[in-house]
Coordinates of C-alpha atoms and ligand atoms in Angstrom, one line a residue:
M200 CA 20.1 18.8 -16.5
V201 CA 20.8 16.8 -13.4
E202 CA 17.0 16.6 -12.8
K203 CA 16.5 15.4 -16.4
E204 CA 19.1 12.7 -16.1
R205 CA 17.6 11.5 -12.8
E206 CA 14.3 11.2 -14.5
V207 CA 15.7 9.2 -17.4
Q208 CA 17.4 6.9 -15.0
T209 CA 14.2 6.4 -13.0
Q210 CA 12.3 5.6 -16.2
R211 CA 14.9 3.1 -17.2
R212 CA 14.8 1.4 -13.8
L213 CA 11.1 1.3 -13.8
A214 CA 11.1 -0.2 -17.3
I215 CA 13.4 -3.0 -16.2
I216 CA 11.3 -3.8 -13.1
G217 CA 8.2 -3.9 -15.5
E218 CA 9.8 -6.3 -17.9
M219 CA 11.1 -8.6 -15.1
S220 CA 7.8 -8.8 -13.3
A221 CA 5.9 -9.5 -16.5
Q222 CA 8.4 -12.4 -17.2
I223 CA 8.2 -13.8 -13.7
A224 CA 4.4 -13.6 -13.8
H225 CA 4.4 -15.6 -17.1
E226 CA 6.7 -18.3 -15.6
I227 CA 4.6 -18.6 -12.4
R228 CA 1.2 -18.5 -14.0
N229 CA 1.6 -21.6 -16.2
P230 CA 2.5 -24.0 -13.4
L231 CA -0.2 -22.4 -11.2
Q232 CA -2.8 -23.1 -13.9
K233 CA -1.6 -26.8 -14.0
I234 CA -1.9 -27.1 -10.2
L235 CA -5.5 -25.6 -10.4
T236 CA -6.5 -28.0 -13.2
G237 CA -5.0 -31.0 -11.3
V238 CA -6.7 -30.1 -8.0
E239 CA -10.1 -29.6 -9.8
F240 CA -9.7 -33.0 -11.4
L241 CA -9.1 -34.5 -7.9
R242 CA -12.3 -32.9 -6.7
D243 CA -14.3 -35.5 -8.7
Y244 CA -12.7 -38.3 -6.7
C245 CA -13.5 -36.7 -3.3
E246 CA -16.3 -38.0 -1.2
P247 CA -19.1 -35.4 -1.0
G248 CA -18.6 -33.0 1.9
N249 CA -14.9 -33.8 2.1
E250 CA -13.5 -31.2 -0.2
T251 CA -11.8 -28.9 2.3
V252 CA -8.2 -29.7 1.1
I253 CA -9.2 -29.0 -2.5
D254 CA -10.8 -25.7 -1.5
V255 CA -7.7 -24.6 0.5
V256 CA -5.4 -25.3 -2.4
S257 CA -7.7 -23.6 -4.9
K258 CA -8.0 -20.5 -2.7
G259 CA -4.3 -20.4 -2.2
V260 CA -3.7 -20.5 -5.9
S261 CA -6.2 -17.7 -6.5
S262 CA -4.6 -15.5 -3.9
I263 CA -1.1 -16.1 -5.5
N264 CA -2.8 -15.1 -8.8
Q265 CA -4.0 -11.9 -7.2
V266 CA -0.6 -11.0 -5.9
I267 CA 0.9 -11.7 -9.3
S268 CA -1.6 -9.4 -11.0
K269 CA -0.8 -6.6 -8.5
M270 CA 2.9 -7.2 -9.1
V271 CA 2.5 -7.0 -12.9
E272 CA 0.5 -3.8 -12.5
Y273 CA 3.2 -2.3 -10.2
G274 CA 5.9 -3.2 -12.8
R275 CA 3.8 -1.9 -15.7
T276 CA 3.2 1.5 -14.1
T277 CA 6.0 3.4 -15.7
S278 CA 4.3 6.4 -17.4
L279 CA 1.2 8.5 -17.1
N280 CA -1.8 9.1 -19.4
L281 CA -2.6 12.7 -18.4
Q282 CA -6.1 13.9 -18.8
E283 CA -8.2 16.9 -17.7
I284 CA -10.7 15.8 -15.1
D285 CA -13.0 17.1 -12.4
I286 CA -11.2 16.1 -9.3
N287 CA -14.3 16.5 -7.0
N288 CA -16.2 14.0 -9.2
M289 CA -13.4 11.5 -9.0
V290 CA -13.1 11.7 -5.2
E291 CA -17.0 11.5 -4.8
G292 CA -17.0 8.5 -7.1
I293 CA -14.4 6.6 -4.9
I294 CA -16.4 7.5 -1.8
S295 CA -19.7 6.1 -3.3
G296 CA -17.8 2.9 -4.0
I297 CA -16.8 2.4 -0.4
R298 CA -20.0 3.7 1.2
S299 CA -21.4 0.2 2.0
R300 CA -18.2 -0.9 3.6
L301 CA -18.1 2.2 5.7
N302 CA -21.6 1.6 6.9
S303 CA -21.0 -2.1 7.7
A304 CA -17.8 -1.3 9.6
N305 CA -19.5 1.5 11.5
I306 CA -17.1 4.2 10.1
K307 CA -18.3 7.8 10.0
L308 CA -17.2 9.9 7.0
T309 CA -16.3 13.6 7.0
K310 CA -15.7 15.4 3.8
D311 CA -14.0 18.8 3.4
F312 CA -13.8 20.0 -0.2
P313 CA -13.7 23.8 -0.1
D314 CA -12.4 24.1 -3.7
K315 CA -13.8 22.8 -7.0
G316 CA -12.1 22.5 -10.3
R317 CA -10.6 20.6 -13.2
V318 CA -7.0 19.3 -13.0
E319 CA -4.6 17.5 -15.2
L320 CA -3.6 14.0 -14.0
D321 CA -3.7 10.3 -14.9
P322 CA -7.3 9.5 -13.8
V323 CA -6.9 5.7 -13.7
R324 CA -3.7 5.7 -11.7
F325 CA -4.6 8.5 -9.4
R326 CA -7.9 6.9 -8.6
H327 CA -6.1 3.7 -7.9
A328 CA -3.8 5.5 -5.4
L329 CA -6.6 7.1 -3.5
Q330 CA -8.5 3.8 -3.4
N331 CA -5.5 2.0 -1.9
I332 CA -5.2 4.7 0.8
M333 CA -8.9 4.5 1.7
D334 CA -8.9 0.6 1.7
N335 CA -6.0 0.7 4.2
A336 CA -7.9 3.3 6.3
I337 CA -11.0 1.0 6.4
D338 CA -8.8 -2.1 7.2
A339 CA -7.3 -0.1 10.1
M340 CA -10.8 0.5 11.7
P341 CA -12.3 -2.9 12.2
N342 CA -14.3 -1.6 15.2
G343 CA -15.5 1.6 13.6
G344 CA -14.1 5.1 13.7
N345 CA -13.8 8.3 11.6
L346 CA -12.6 8.6 8.1
K347 CA -11.9 12.2 7.0
V348 CA -11.2 13.2 3.4
S349 CA -10.0 16.7 2.7
M350 CA -9.1 18.2 -0.6
R351 CA -7.9 21.7 -1.5
F352 CA -6.0 23.7 -4.1
L353 CA -2.9 25.5 -2.7
C354 CA -1.2 28.4 -4.3
E355 CA 2.3 29.4 -3.4
E356 CA 1.8 33.1 -3.9
K357 CA 0.6 34.4 -0.5
N358 CA -2.2 36.9 0.2
L359 CA -4.4 35.7 -2.6
P360 CA -7.3 33.3 -2.1
S361 CA -6.6 29.9 -3.8
K362 CA -9.8 30.0 -5.8
T363 CA -8.8 33.2 -7.6
L364 CA -5.4 32.0 -8.5
C365 CA -6.2 28.5 -9.2
T366 CA -8.7 29.3 -11.9
V367 CA -5.9 30.4 -14.1
I368 CA -3.1 28.2 -15.2
N369 CA -0.6 28.6 -12.5
P370 CA 2.6 26.6 -12.4
S371 CA 3.0 26.9 -8.6
S372 CA -0.4 25.5 -7.7
R373 CA -0.7 22.3 -5.9
L374 CA -3.5 19.8 -5.2
E375 CA -3.5 18.5 -1.7
I376 CA -5.6 15.5 -0.6
K377 CA -5.5 14.3 3.1
I378 CA -7.1 11.0 4.1
S379 CA -7.1 10.4 7.8
D380 CA -8.4 7.6 10.0
T381 CA -8.8 6.9 13.7
G382 CA -7.6 3.3 13.3
T383 CA -4.8 1.2 14.6
G384 CA -2.0 3.6 13.5
M385 CA 1.6 2.7 13.0
D386 CA 4.8 3.1 15.0
K387 CA 8.0 4.5 13.6
E388 CA 9.4 1.2 12.3
A389 CA 6.1 0.4 10.5
I390 CA 6.1 3.9 8.9
E391 CA 9.7 3.3 7.6
K392 CA 8.6 0.1 5.9
L393 CA 5.3 1.4 4.6
F394 CA 6.4 2.1 1.0
T395 CA 8.6 -1.0 0.6
P396 CA 7.0 -3.5 -1.9
F397 CA 5.6 -6.6 -0.2
Y398 CA 5.6 -5.1 3.3
T399 CA 2.3 -6.2 4.9
T400 CA 0.9 -7.0 8.3
K401 CA -2.3 -8.5 6.9
V402 CA -3.0 -12.2 6.6
S403 CA -4.1 -11.8 3.0
G404 CA -2.4 -8.5 2.2
S405 CA -0.2 -8.1 -0.9
G406 CA 2.0 -5.3 0.6
L407 CA 1.9 -3.5 -2.8
G408 CA -0.8 -0.9 -2.0
M409 CA 1.4 1.9 -0.5
A410 CA 4.3 1.0 -2.8
M411 CA 1.9 1.7 -5.7
V412 CA 0.7 4.9 -4.1
K413 CA 4.3 6.1 -3.8
K414 CA 5.1 5.2 -7.4
I415 CA 2.0 6.9 -8.8
V416 CA 2.6 10.1 -6.8
D417 CA 6.3 10.1 -7.9
L418 CA 5.2 9.8 -11.5
H419 CA 3.0 12.9 -10.9
K420 CA 6.1 14.6 -9.4
G421 CA 4.3 14.9 -6.1
E422 CA 4.9 14.0 -2.5
V423 CA 3.2 11.7 -0.1
S424 CA 3.7 12.1 3.7
I425 CA 2.5 10.0 6.6
N426 CA 1.6 11.1 10.1
S427 CA 0.7 8.2 12.3
K428 CA 0.6 7.1 15.9
R429 CA 0.1 3.6 17.1
G430 CA -3.3 3.4 18.8
S431 CA -4.5 6.9 17.5
G432 CA -4.7 6.8 13.7
T433 CA -3.1 7.7 10.5
E434 CA -3.1 10.7 8.2
V435 CA -1.8 10.3 4.6
T436 CA -1.2 13.5 2.6
I437 CA -0.7 13.6 -1.1
S438 CA 0.5 16.9 -2.6
I439 CA 0.8 17.2 -6.4
P440 CA 2.0 20.2 -8.5
M441 CA -0.9 21.0 -10.7
K442 CA -1.9 22.7 -13.8
M443 CA -5.4 23.9 -12.8
V444 CA -7.7 24.3 -15.7
T445 CA -10.6 26.8 -16.0
Ligands
ADP294 N1 -4.1 3.7 7.4 C1 -3.3 2.7 8.0 N2 -3.4 2.4 9.3 C2 -2.6 1.5 9.9 N3 -1.7 0.7 9.2 C3 -1.6 1.0 7.9 C4 -2.4 1.9 7.2 N4 -2.0 1.9 5.9 C5 -1.1 1.0 5.8 N5 -0.8 0.4 6.9 C6 0.2 -0.7 7.2 O1 1.0 -0.8 6.1 C7 1.0 -2.1 5.5 C8 1.2 -2.0 4.0 O2 0.1 -1.4 3.4 P1 -0.2 -1.8 1.9 O3 1.1 -1.5 1.1 O4 -1.4 -1.1 1.4 O5 -0.3 -3.3 1.8 P2 -1.6 -4.3 2.3 O6 -2.8 -3.4 2.6 O7 -1.8 -5.3 1.3 O8 -1.0 -4.9 3.6 C9 -0.3 -2.7 6.0 O9 -0.3 -4.1 6.0 C10 -0.5 -2.0 7.4 O10 0.2 -2.7 8.3
MG295 MG1 -3.4 -1.9 1.2

């Protein structure tokens, strides 16, 4: 009952944040559009080759727009659309999408996927969470390094191999995904702020990536933990209770 009440309260709080951010976005986007139109109008009066100021303002407006979109998305994420999916396919898909960035940043990839199977989760949101973690890992290794992605099914009953148990519907099964990098790492203070919305150390960061990860994992009733050391790298572990499907 206490658990249920807490859940209802969380849902209510998230709904309020969602409404507020949608309203704020609406109020900000209109004047922003006016700035953009005005600045583009001035472009015609600029001498050729002298458009730097216009470009700076227009880029600034577009990055404000991006932050607003992320904020609205953060606010809107209040519930899940659960579907049965092949988790290996999903993770492989995300990896294909970042392959060229890994190559150009000189990052070596290691995969460790001993288990295969279908699981029930929100594919759009979960994919988004994994993508955010991998984007951060790439950003943390500007001079190359190693990215490791591991995924396994864990079963709480001991002495039985996970594959045997996880092929039947088992309420105590968990999906565990670890993403680790050998990048800049974080100190204790940075780790404490990591999930706070708008915390960023990047020039053009939104600071909403890890806040979103936390929210998505919470909605799946899972846990996210961080193991990081300044100068050595970071390991992000997501663990989600799972209904494994045969
Ligand atoms: N893998 C990582 N290695 C080092 N620092 C990280 C890592 N992931 C996140 N961070 C730190 O946490 C901050 C917040 O991350 P995030 O919420 O994704 O926002 P953003 O990427 O827009 O800055 C980053 O700016 C960075 O300082
Ligand atoms: Mg990020």
